[in-house]
Amino acid sequence: MEQKGNKNKLIHLQNQILQCRSCQNVFGFEPHPIVQGNHNAKIMQISQAPSKSVHETGRPFNDASGRRLRGEWYRISDEDFYNPDHFYIVSMAHCYPGKAPGGGDRRPPKICSEQWLLREMELVDNDIYIIIGGIAAEFFFPREKITALAFEDKQINGKPAYVLPHPSPLNMKWFKDYPEFTEKRIFEVQKEVHRILGIS
């Protein structure tokens, strides 16, 4: 009964998220909230914020970062990644926040994670967490640096959690500075993703 209750509660919450326009005045354009996943998704993936490409298409990680994440890091098909029973794909902000004056995207508004993300986490019965990028890592592990977190097995809410640097092409310097991530660590995370999803 609890599973069914959480399913209905999550659907209701997702509908509220899709209708949210709290940041329209801040962004200067109409927000396009993104939700993806079911209450029984095995993996909850939490990143920074949707990109402009995701804003325009409504499909999370539908960009160069997503192609690297699925194809090189997880080594899974698009079908597995976008299967709502496999991945609950969410971000610190559900909407593309727009460009920052100095370049790059704006930081995700804190109100989004406080108002929506924490409630989603209560309703999704996932097996593991994957945290992507420095901003998301800072939210869950505020006293630790991503350069260390990316090589450690952590826990969130008593469940295994793995922290990844952002797979963006703009992050190439990090990968050059820490080659052991792509040479070894990512294969450990990949193995866990395959185990959870039953991929041999």
Coordinates of N, CA and C in Angstrom, one line a residue:
M1 N 0.8 -1.2 0.0 CA 0.0 0.0 0.0 C 0.9 1.3 0.0
E2 N 2.0 1.2 0.7 CA 2.9 2.4 0.8 C 3.4 2.7 -0.6
Q3 N 3.8 1.7 -1.4 CA 4.3 1.9 -2.7 C 3.3 2.6 -3.6
K4 N 2.1 2.1 -3.5 CA 1.0 2.7 -4.3 C 0.8 4.2 -3.9
G5 N 0.8 4.4 -2.6 CA 0.6 5.7 -2.1 C 1.7 6.7 -2.5
N6 N 3.0 6.2 -2.5 CA 4.1 7.0 -2.9 C 4.0 7.3 -4.4
K7 N 3.5 6.3 -5.2 CA 3.4 6.5 -6.6 C 2.4 7.6 -6.9
N8 N 1.3 7.6 -6.3 CA 0.3 8.6 -6.5 C 0.7 10.0 -6.0
K9 N 1.4 10.0 -4.8 CA 2.0 11.2 -4.3 C 3.0 11.8 -5.2
L10 N 3.9 11.0 -5.8 CA 4.9 11.5 -6.7 C 4.3 12.0 -8.0
I11 N 3.3 11.3 -8.5 CA 2.6 11.8 -9.7 C 2.0 13.2 -9.5
H12 N 1.4 13.4 -8.3 CA 0.8 14.7 -7.9 C 1.9 15.7 -7.8
L13 N 3.0 15.4 -7.2 CA 4.1 16.3 -7.0 C 4.7 16.7 -8.4
Q14 N 4.9 15.7 -9.2 CA 5.4 16.0 -10.6 C 4.5 17.0 -11.3
N15 N 3.2 16.8 -11.2 CA 2.3 17.7 -11.9 C 2.5 19.1 -11.3
Q16 N 2.7 19.2 -10.0 CA 2.9 20.6 -9.4 C 4.2 21.2 -10.0
I17 N 5.3 20.3 -10.1 CA 6.5 20.8 -10.6 C 6.4 21.4 -12.0
L18 N 5.6 20.6 -12.8 CA 5.5 21.0 -14.2 C 4.7 22.3 -14.4
Q19 N 3.9 22.7 -13.4 CA 3.2 23.9 -13.4 C 3.9 25.1 -12.8
C20 N 5.0 24.8 -12.1 CA 5.8 25.8 -11.4 C 6.3 26.9 -12.3
R21 N 6.1 28.1 -11.9 CA 6.7 29.3 -12.7 C 7.3 30.3 -11.7
S22 N 7.8 29.8 -10.6 CA 8.3 30.6 -9.5 C 9.5 31.5 -9.9
C23 N 10.3 31.0 -10.9 CA 11.5 31.7 -11.2 C 11.4 32.5 -12.5
Q24 N 10.2 32.7 -13.0 CA 10.0 33.4 -14.3 C 10.6 34.8 -14.3
N25 N 10.3 35.5 -13.2 CA 10.8 36.9 -13.1 C 12.3 36.9 -13.0
V26 N 12.9 35.9 -12.3 CA 14.4 35.8 -12.2 C 15.0 35.5 -13.5
F27 N 14.5 34.5 -14.2 CA 15.1 34.1 -15.5 C 14.9 35.1 -16.6
G28 N 13.7 35.7 -16.6 CA 13.4 36.6 -17.8 C 12.8 35.9 -19.0
F29 N 12.5 34.6 -18.8 CA 11.8 33.8 -19.8 C 11.0 32.8 -19.1
E30 N 10.1 32.2 -19.9 CA 9.2 31.2 -19.2 C 9.9 29.9 -18.9
P31 N 9.9 29.5 -17.7 CA 10.6 28.2 -17.3 C 9.9 27.0 -18.0
H32 N 10.7 26.0 -18.1 CA 10.2 24.7 -18.7 C 10.7 23.6 -17.8
P33 N 9.9 23.3 -16.7 CA 10.3 22.3 -15.8 C 10.5 20.9 -16.4
I34 N 11.5 20.2 -16.0 CA 11.7 18.8 -16.5 C 11.5 17.8 -15.4
V35 N 10.7 16.8 -15.7 CA 10.6 15.7 -14.7 C 10.8 14.4 -15.5
Q36 N 11.4 13.4 -14.9 CA 11.7 12.1 -15.7 C 11.9 11.0 -14.6
G37 N 11.0 10.1 -14.6 CA 11.2 8.9 -13.7 C 10.0 8.5 -12.9
N38 N 10.0 7.3 -12.5 CA 8.9 6.8 -11.7 C 9.3 6.6 -10.2
H39 N 8.3 6.3 -9.4 CA 8.6 6.2 -8.0 C 9.5 5.0 -7.6
N40 N 9.5 4.0 -8.5 CA 10.3 2.7 -8.3 C 11.5 2.7 -9.1
A41 N 12.0 3.8 -9.6 CA 13.3 3.9 -10.4 C 14.4 3.4 -9.5
K42 N 15.3 2.6 -10.1 CA 16.4 2.0 -9.3 C 17.5 2.9 -9.0
I43 N 17.7 3.9 -9.9 CA 18.8 4.9 -9.7 C 18.3 6.3 -9.7
M44 N 18.6 7.0 -8.7 CA 18.2 8.5 -8.7 C 19.5 9.3 -9.0
Q45 N 19.4 9.9 -10.2 CA 20.5 10.7 -10.6 C 20.2 12.2 -10.5
I46 N 21.1 12.9 -9.7 CA 20.9 14.3 -9.4 C 22.0 15.1 -9.9
S47 N 21.7 16.0 -10.8 CA 22.8 16.9 -11.3 C 22.5 18.4 -11.0
Q48 N 23.1 19.3 -11.8 CA 23.0 20.7 -11.5 C 21.7 21.3 -12.0
A49 N 21.5 21.4 -13.3 CA 20.3 22.0 -13.9 C 20.3 21.6 -15.4
P50 N 19.1 21.6 -16.0 CA 19.0 21.3 -17.4 C 19.8 22.4 -18.2
S51 N 20.3 21.9 -19.4 CA 21.0 22.8 -20.3 C 19.9 23.5 -21.2
K52 N 20.4 24.4 -22.0 CA 19.5 25.1 -23.0 C 18.9 24.1 -23.9
S53 N 19.7 23.1 -24.3 CA 19.2 22.0 -25.2 C 18.1 21.2 -24.6
V54 N 18.2 20.9 -23.3 CA 17.2 20.2 -22.6 C 15.9 21.1 -22.4
H55 N 16.1 22.4 -22.2 CA 15.0 23.4 -22.1 C 14.2 23.4 -23.4
E56 N 14.9 23.2 -24.5 CA 14.2 23.3 -25.8 C 13.6 22.0 -26.2
T57 N 14.1 20.9 -25.8 CA 13.6 19.6 -26.2 C 12.7 18.9 -25.2
G58 N 12.9 19.3 -23.9 CA 12.2 18.6 -22.8 C 12.7 17.2 -22.5
R59 N 13.9 16.9 -23.0 CA 14.5 15.6 -22.7 C 15.8 15.7 -22.0
P60 N 15.9 15.2 -20.7 CA 17.1 15.4 -19.9 C 18.3 14.8 -20.5
F61 N 19.4 15.5 -20.3 CA 20.7 15.1 -20.8 C 20.7 14.8 -22.3
N62 N 19.9 15.6 -23.1 CA 19.8 15.4 -24.5 C 20.9 16.4 -25.1
D63 N 22.1 16.1 -24.8 CA 23.2 17.0 -25.2 C 24.5 16.3 -25.2
A64 N 25.6 17.0 -25.4 CA 26.9 16.4 -25.4 C 27.3 15.7 -24.1
S65 N 26.9 16.4 -23.0 CA 27.1 15.8 -21.7 C 26.4 14.5 -21.5
G66 N 25.2 14.4 -22.0 CA 24.4 13.2 -21.9 C 25.0 12.1 -22.7
R67 N 25.5 12.4 -23.9 CA 26.0 11.4 -24.8 C 27.3 10.8 -24.1
R68 N 28.1 11.6 -23.5 CA 29.3 11.0 -22.8 C 28.8 10.2 -21.6
L69 N 27.8 10.7 -20.8 CA 27.4 10.0 -19.6 C 26.8 8.6 -20.0
R70 N 26.0 8.5 -21.0 CA 25.4 7.3 -21.4 C 26.4 6.4 -22.1
G71 N 27.0 6.9 -23.1 CA 27.8 6.1 -24.0 C 29.2 5.7 -23.4
E72 N 29.9 6.7 -22.8 CA 31.2 6.4 -22.3 C 31.3 6.0 -20.8
W73 N 30.5 6.6 -20.0 CA 30.6 6.4 -18.6 C 29.7 5.2 -18.1
Y74 N 28.4 5.3 -18.4 CA 27.6 4.2 -18.0 C 27.6 3.0 -19.0
R75 N 27.9 3.3 -20.2 CA 27.8 2.3 -21.3 C 26.5 1.6 -21.3
I76 N 25.5 2.4 -21.4 CA 24.1 1.8 -21.5 C 23.4 2.4 -22.7
S77 N 22.3 1.8 -23.1 CA 21.6 2.4 -24.2 C 20.7 3.5 -23.8
D78 N 20.3 4.3 -24.8 CA 19.3 5.4 -24.5 C 18.0 4.8 -23.9
E79 N 17.6 3.6 -24.4 CA 16.4 3.0 -23.9 C 16.5 2.7 -22.4
D80 N 17.7 2.3 -21.9 CA 17.9 2.0 -20.5 C 18.0 3.3 -19.7
F81 N 18.6 4.3 -20.3 CA 18.8 5.6 -19.5 C 17.4 6.3 -19.4
Y82 N 16.6 6.3 -20.4 CA 15.3 7.0 -20.4 C 14.2 6.1 -19.9
N83 N 14.5 4.9 -19.5 CA 13.4 4.0 -18.9 C 13.1 4.6 -17.5
P84 N 11.9 5.0 -17.3 CA 11.5 5.7 -16.0 C 11.6 4.7 -14.8
D85 N 11.6 3.4 -15.1 CA 11.8 2.5 -14.0 C 13.2 2.2 -13.7
H86 N 14.1 2.7 -14.5 CA 15.6 2.5 -14.3 C 16.2 3.8 -13.7
F87 N 15.9 4.9 -14.2 CA 16.5 6.2 -13.8 C 15.4 7.2 -13.4
Y88 N 15.6 7.8 -12.2 CA 14.9 9.0 -11.9 C 15.9 10.1 -12.1
I89 N 15.7 10.9 -13.2 CA 16.6 11.9 -13.6 C 16.1 13.3 -13.1
V90 N 16.9 13.9 -12.2 CA 16.5 15.2 -11.6 C 17.7 16.1 -11.4
S91 N 17.4 17.3 -11.1 CA 18.5 18.3 -10.9 C 18.2 19.2 -9.7
M92 N 19.2 19.9 -9.3 CA 19.1 20.9 -8.2 C 18.0 21.9 -8.6
A93 N 17.9 22.2 -9.9 CA 16.9 23.0 -10.5 C 16.2 22.2 -11.6
H94 N 14.9 22.3 -11.7 CA 14.2 21.5 -12.7 C 14.2 22.3 -14.0
C95 N 14.6 23.5 -14.0 CA 14.5 24.3 -15.3 C 15.9 24.8 -15.6
Y96 N 16.1 25.1 -16.9 CA 17.3 25.8 -17.4 C 17.3 27.2 -16.8
P97 N 18.3 27.6 -16.1 CA 18.3 28.9 -15.4 C 18.8 30.1 -16.2
G98 N 19.2 29.8 -17.5 CA 19.7 30.9 -18.3 C 21.2 31.2 -18.2
K99 N 21.7 32.1 -19.0 CA 23.1 32.3 -19.0 C 23.5 33.4 -17.9
A100 N 24.6 33.1 -17.3 CA 25.2 34.1 -16.3 C 25.9 35.2 -17.0
P101 N 25.9 36.4 -16.4 CA 26.5 37.6 -17.1 C 28.0 37.3 -17.5
G102 N 28.7 36.6 -16.7 CA 30.1 36.4 -17.0 C 30.4 35.1 -17.9
G103 N 29.3 34.5 -18.3 CA 29.5 33.3 -19.1 C 29.1 32.0 -18.4
G104 N 28.7 31.0 -19.1 CA 28.2 29.8 -18.5 C 26.8 30.0 -18.0
D105 N 26.2 29.0 -17.4 CA 24.9 29.0 -17.0 C 24.8 29.6 -15.6
R106 N 23.7 30.2 -15.2 CA 23.4 30.6 -13.8 C 23.4 29.4 -12.9
R107 N 23.7 29.7 -11.6 CA 23.6 28.6 -10.6 C 22.1 28.3 -10.5
P108 N 21.7 27.1 -10.2 CA 20.3 26.8 -9.9 C 19.8 27.5 -8.7
P109 N 18.6 28.0 -8.8 CA 18.0 28.7 -7.6 C 17.8 27.7 -6.4
K110 N 18.2 28.1 -5.2 CA 18.1 27.2 -4.1 C 16.6 26.8 -3.8
I111 N 15.7 27.7 -4.1 CA 14.3 27.4 -3.8 C 13.8 26.1 -4.5
C112 N 14.4 25.8 -5.6 CA 13.9 24.6 -6.4 C 14.2 23.3 -5.6
S113 N 15.5 23.2 -5.2 CA 15.8 22.0 -4.4 C 15.1 21.9 -3.1
E114 N 14.9 23.1 -2.5 CA 14.2 23.1 -1.2 C 12.7 22.8 -1.3
Q115 N 12.1 23.3 -2.4 CA 10.7 23.1 -2.6 C 10.3 21.8 -3.2
W116 N 11.2 21.3 -4.1 CA 10.8 20.1 -4.9 C 11.7 18.9 -4.7
L117 N 13.0 19.0 -4.8 CA 13.9 17.9 -4.9 C 13.8 17.0 -3.6
L118 N 13.9 17.7 -2.4 CA 13.8 16.9 -1.2 C 12.6 16.1 -1.1
R119 N 11.5 16.6 -1.6 CA 10.2 15.9 -1.5 C 10.2 14.7 -2.5
E120 N 10.8 14.9 -3.7 CA 11.0 13.8 -4.6 C 11.8 12.7 -4.0
M121 N 12.9 13.1 -3.3 CA 13.7 12.0 -2.7 C 13.0 11.2 -1.7
E122 N 12.0 11.8 -1.0 CA 11.2 11.0 0.0 C 10.3 10.0 -0.7
L123 N 9.9 10.3 -1.9 CA 8.9 9.4 -2.6 C 9.5 8.4 -3.6
V124 N 10.7 8.5 -3.9 CA 11.3 7.6 -4.9 C 12.1 6.5 -4.1
D125 N 11.7 5.2 -4.4 CA 12.3 4.1 -3.7 C 13.5 3.5 -4.5
N126 N 14.5 4.4 -4.7 CA 15.7 4.0 -5.5 C 16.7 3.1 -4.6
D127 N 17.6 2.5 -5.4 CA 18.6 1.6 -4.7 C 19.9 2.4 -4.5
I128 N 20.2 3.3 -5.4 CA 21.5 4.1 -5.3 C 21.2 5.5 -5.8
Y129 N 22.1 6.4 -5.4 CA 22.2 7.7 -5.9 C 23.4 8.0 -6.7
I130 N 23.3 8.7 -7.8 CA 24.4 9.2 -8.5 C 24.3 10.7 -8.6
I131 N 25.3 11.4 -8.0 CA 25.3 12.8 -7.9 C 26.3 13.4 -8.9
I132 N 25.9 14.3 -9.8 CA 26.7 14.8 -10.9 C 27.0 16.3 -10.7
G133 N 28.3 16.6 -10.7 CA 28.7 18.0 -10.7 C 28.9 18.6 -9.3
G134 N 29.7 19.6 -9.3 CA 30.1 20.3 -8.1 C 29.0 20.9 -7.3
I135 N 28.0 21.5 -7.9 CA 26.9 22.1 -7.2 C 26.1 21.1 -6.5
A136 N 25.7 20.0 -7.2 CA 24.9 19.0 -6.6 C 25.7 18.3 -5.4
A137 N 27.0 18.1 -5.7 CA 27.9 17.5 -4.6 C 27.9 18.4 -3.4
E138 N 28.0 19.7 -3.6 CA 28.1 20.6 -2.5 C 26.8 20.6 -1.6
F139 N 25.7 20.4 -2.3 CA 24.4 20.3 -1.6 C 24.4 19.2 -0.6
F140 N 24.9 18.0 -1.0 CA 24.8 16.8 -0.2 C 26.0 16.6 0.7
F141 N 27.2 17.1 0.3 CA 28.4 16.9 1.0 C 29.1 18.3 1.1
P142 N 28.5 19.2 1.9 CA 29.0 20.6 1.9 C 30.4 20.8 2.4
R143 N 31.0 19.9 3.1 CA 32.3 20.1 3.7 C 33.4 19.4 2.9
E144 N 33.0 18.8 1.8 CA 34.0 18.0 1.0 C 34.1 18.5 -0.4
K145 N 35.3 18.3 -1.0 CA 35.6 18.7 -2.3 C 35.3 17.6 -3.3
I146 N 34.8 18.0 -4.5 CA 34.4 17.0 -5.5 C 35.7 16.2 -6.0
T147 N 36.8 16.8 -5.9 CA 38.1 16.1 -6.3 C 38.3 14.9 -5.4
A148 N 37.8 14.9 -4.2 CA 37.9 13.7 -3.3 C 36.7 12.9 -3.4
L149 N 35.5 13.5 -3.5 CA 34.2 12.8 -3.5 C 34.1 11.9 -4.7
A150 N 34.7 12.3 -5.8 CA 34.6 11.5 -7.1 C 35.3 10.1 -7.0
F151 N 36.1 10.0 -5.9 CA 36.8 8.7 -5.8 C 36.4 7.9 -4.5
E152 N 35.3 8.4 -3.9 CA 34.9 7.7 -2.7 C 33.5 7.1 -2.8
D153 N 33.2 6.1 -2.1 CA 31.9 5.5 -2.0 C 31.2 6.2 -0.8
K154 N 30.1 6.9 -1.1 CA 29.4 7.7 0.0 C 28.0 7.1 0.2
Q155 N 27.3 7.7 1.1 CA 25.9 7.3 1.4 C 25.0 8.5 1.5
I156 N 23.8 8.4 1.0 CA 22.7 9.4 1.2 C 21.5 8.7 1.7
N157 N 20.9 9.1 2.8 CA 19.7 8.4 3.3 C 20.0 6.9 3.5
G158 N 21.2 6.5 3.9 CA 21.5 5.1 4.1 C 21.6 4.3 2.9
K159 N 21.7 4.9 1.7 CA 21.8 4.2 0.4 C 23.2 4.6 -0.2
P160 N 23.8 3.7 -1.0 CA 25.0 4.0 -1.7 C 24.9 5.2 -2.6
A161 N 25.9 6.1 -2.6 CA 25.9 7.3 -3.4 C 27.3 7.4 -4.1
Y162 N 27.2 7.8 -5.4 CA 28.5 7.9 -6.1 C 28.5 9.3 -6.7
V163 N 29.5 10.0 -6.5 CA 29.7 11.4 -7.0 C 30.5 11.4 -8.3
L164 N 30.0 12.1 -9.3 CA 30.7 12.2 -10.6 C 31.0 13.6 -10.9
P165 N 32.1 14.0 -11.5 CA 32.3 15.3 -12.1 C 31.3 15.5 -13.2
H166 N 31.0 16.7 -13.6 CA 30.1 16.9 -14.7 C 30.7 16.4 -16.0
P167 N 30.0 15.7 -16.8 CA 30.6 15.2 -18.1 C 30.6 16.2 -19.2
S168 N 30.4 17.4 -18.9 CA 30.4 18.5 -19.9 C 31.7 18.6 -20.6
P169 N 31.7 18.9 -21.9 CA 33.0 19.1 -22.7 C 33.8 20.3 -22.1
L170 N 33.1 21.2 -21.3 CA 33.8 22.3 -20.7 C 34.6 21.9 -19.5
N171 N 34.5 20.7 -19.1 CA 35.2 20.2 -17.9 C 36.4 19.4 -18.2
M172 N 37.0 19.6 -19.4 CA 38.1 18.7 -19.9 C 39.3 18.9 -19.0
K173 N 39.6 20.1 -18.5 CA 40.8 20.3 -17.6 C 40.7 19.4 -16.4
W174 N 39.5 19.2 -15.8 CA 39.4 18.4 -14.6 C 39.9 16.9 -15.0
F175 N 39.4 16.4 -16.1 CA 39.7 15.1 -16.5 C 41.2 14.9 -16.8
K176 N 41.8 16.0 -17.3 CA 43.3 15.9 -17.6 C 44.0 15.9 -16.3
D177 N 43.5 16.7 -15.3 CA 44.2 16.8 -14.0 C 44.0 15.5 -13.2
Y178 N 42.9 14.8 -13.4 CA 42.6 13.6 -12.6 C 42.4 12.4 -13.5
P179 N 43.4 12.0 -14.3 CA 43.2 10.9 -15.3 C 42.7 9.6 -14.7
E180 N 43.0 9.4 -13.4 CA 42.5 8.1 -12.7 C 41.0 8.0 -12.7
F181 N 40.3 9.1 -12.8 CA 38.8 9.0 -12.9 C 38.4 8.2 -14.1
T182 N 38.8 8.6 -15.3 CA 38.4 8.0 -16.5 C 39.1 6.6 -16.7
E183 N 40.3 6.5 -16.1 CA 41.1 5.3 -16.3 C 40.6 4.1 -15.4
K184 N 40.0 4.5 -14.2 CA 39.7 3.5 -13.2 C 38.3 3.7 -12.6
R185 N 38.2 4.8 -11.9 CA 37.0 5.0 -11.1 C 35.7 4.9 -11.8
I186 N 35.6 5.4 -13.0 CA 34.3 5.4 -13.7 C 33.9 4.0 -14.0
F187 N 34.8 3.1 -14.1 CA 34.5 1.7 -14.4 C 33.9 1.0 -13.2
E188 N 34.3 1.5 -12.0 CA 33.7 1.0 -10.8 C 32.2 1.4 -10.7
V189 N 32.0 2.7 -11.0 CA 30.6 3.2 -11.0 C 29.8 2.5 -12.1
Q190 N 30.4 2.3 -13.2 CA 29.7 1.7 -14.4 C 29.3 0.2 -14.0
K191 N 30.2 -0.5 -13.3 CA 29.8 -1.8 -12.9 C 28.6 -1.9 -12.0
E192 N 28.6 -0.9 -11.0 CA 27.4 -0.8 -10.1 C 26.1 -0.5 -10.9
V193 N 26.2 0.4 -11.8 CA 25.0 0.7 -12.6 C 24.5 -0.5 -13.4
H194 N 25.4 -1.3 -14.0 CA 25.0 -2.5 -14.7 C 24.5 -3.5 -13.7
R195 N 25.0 -3.6 -12.5 CA 24.5 -4.6 -11.6 C 23.1 -4.2 -11.2
I196 N 22.9 -3.0 -10.9 CA 21.5 -2.5 -10.4 C 20.5 -2.7 -11.5
L197 N 20.9 -2.5 -12.8 CA 20.0 -2.6 -13.9 C 19.9 -4.0 -14.5
G198 N 20.7 -4.9 -14.0 CA 20.7 -6.3 -14.5 C 21.3 -6.4 -15.8
I199 N 22.3 -5.6 -16.2 CA 22.9 -5.6 -17.5 C 24.2 -6.5 -17.3
S200 N 24.3 -7.5 -18.2 CA 25.5 -8.4 -18.1 C 26.5 -8.0 -19.2

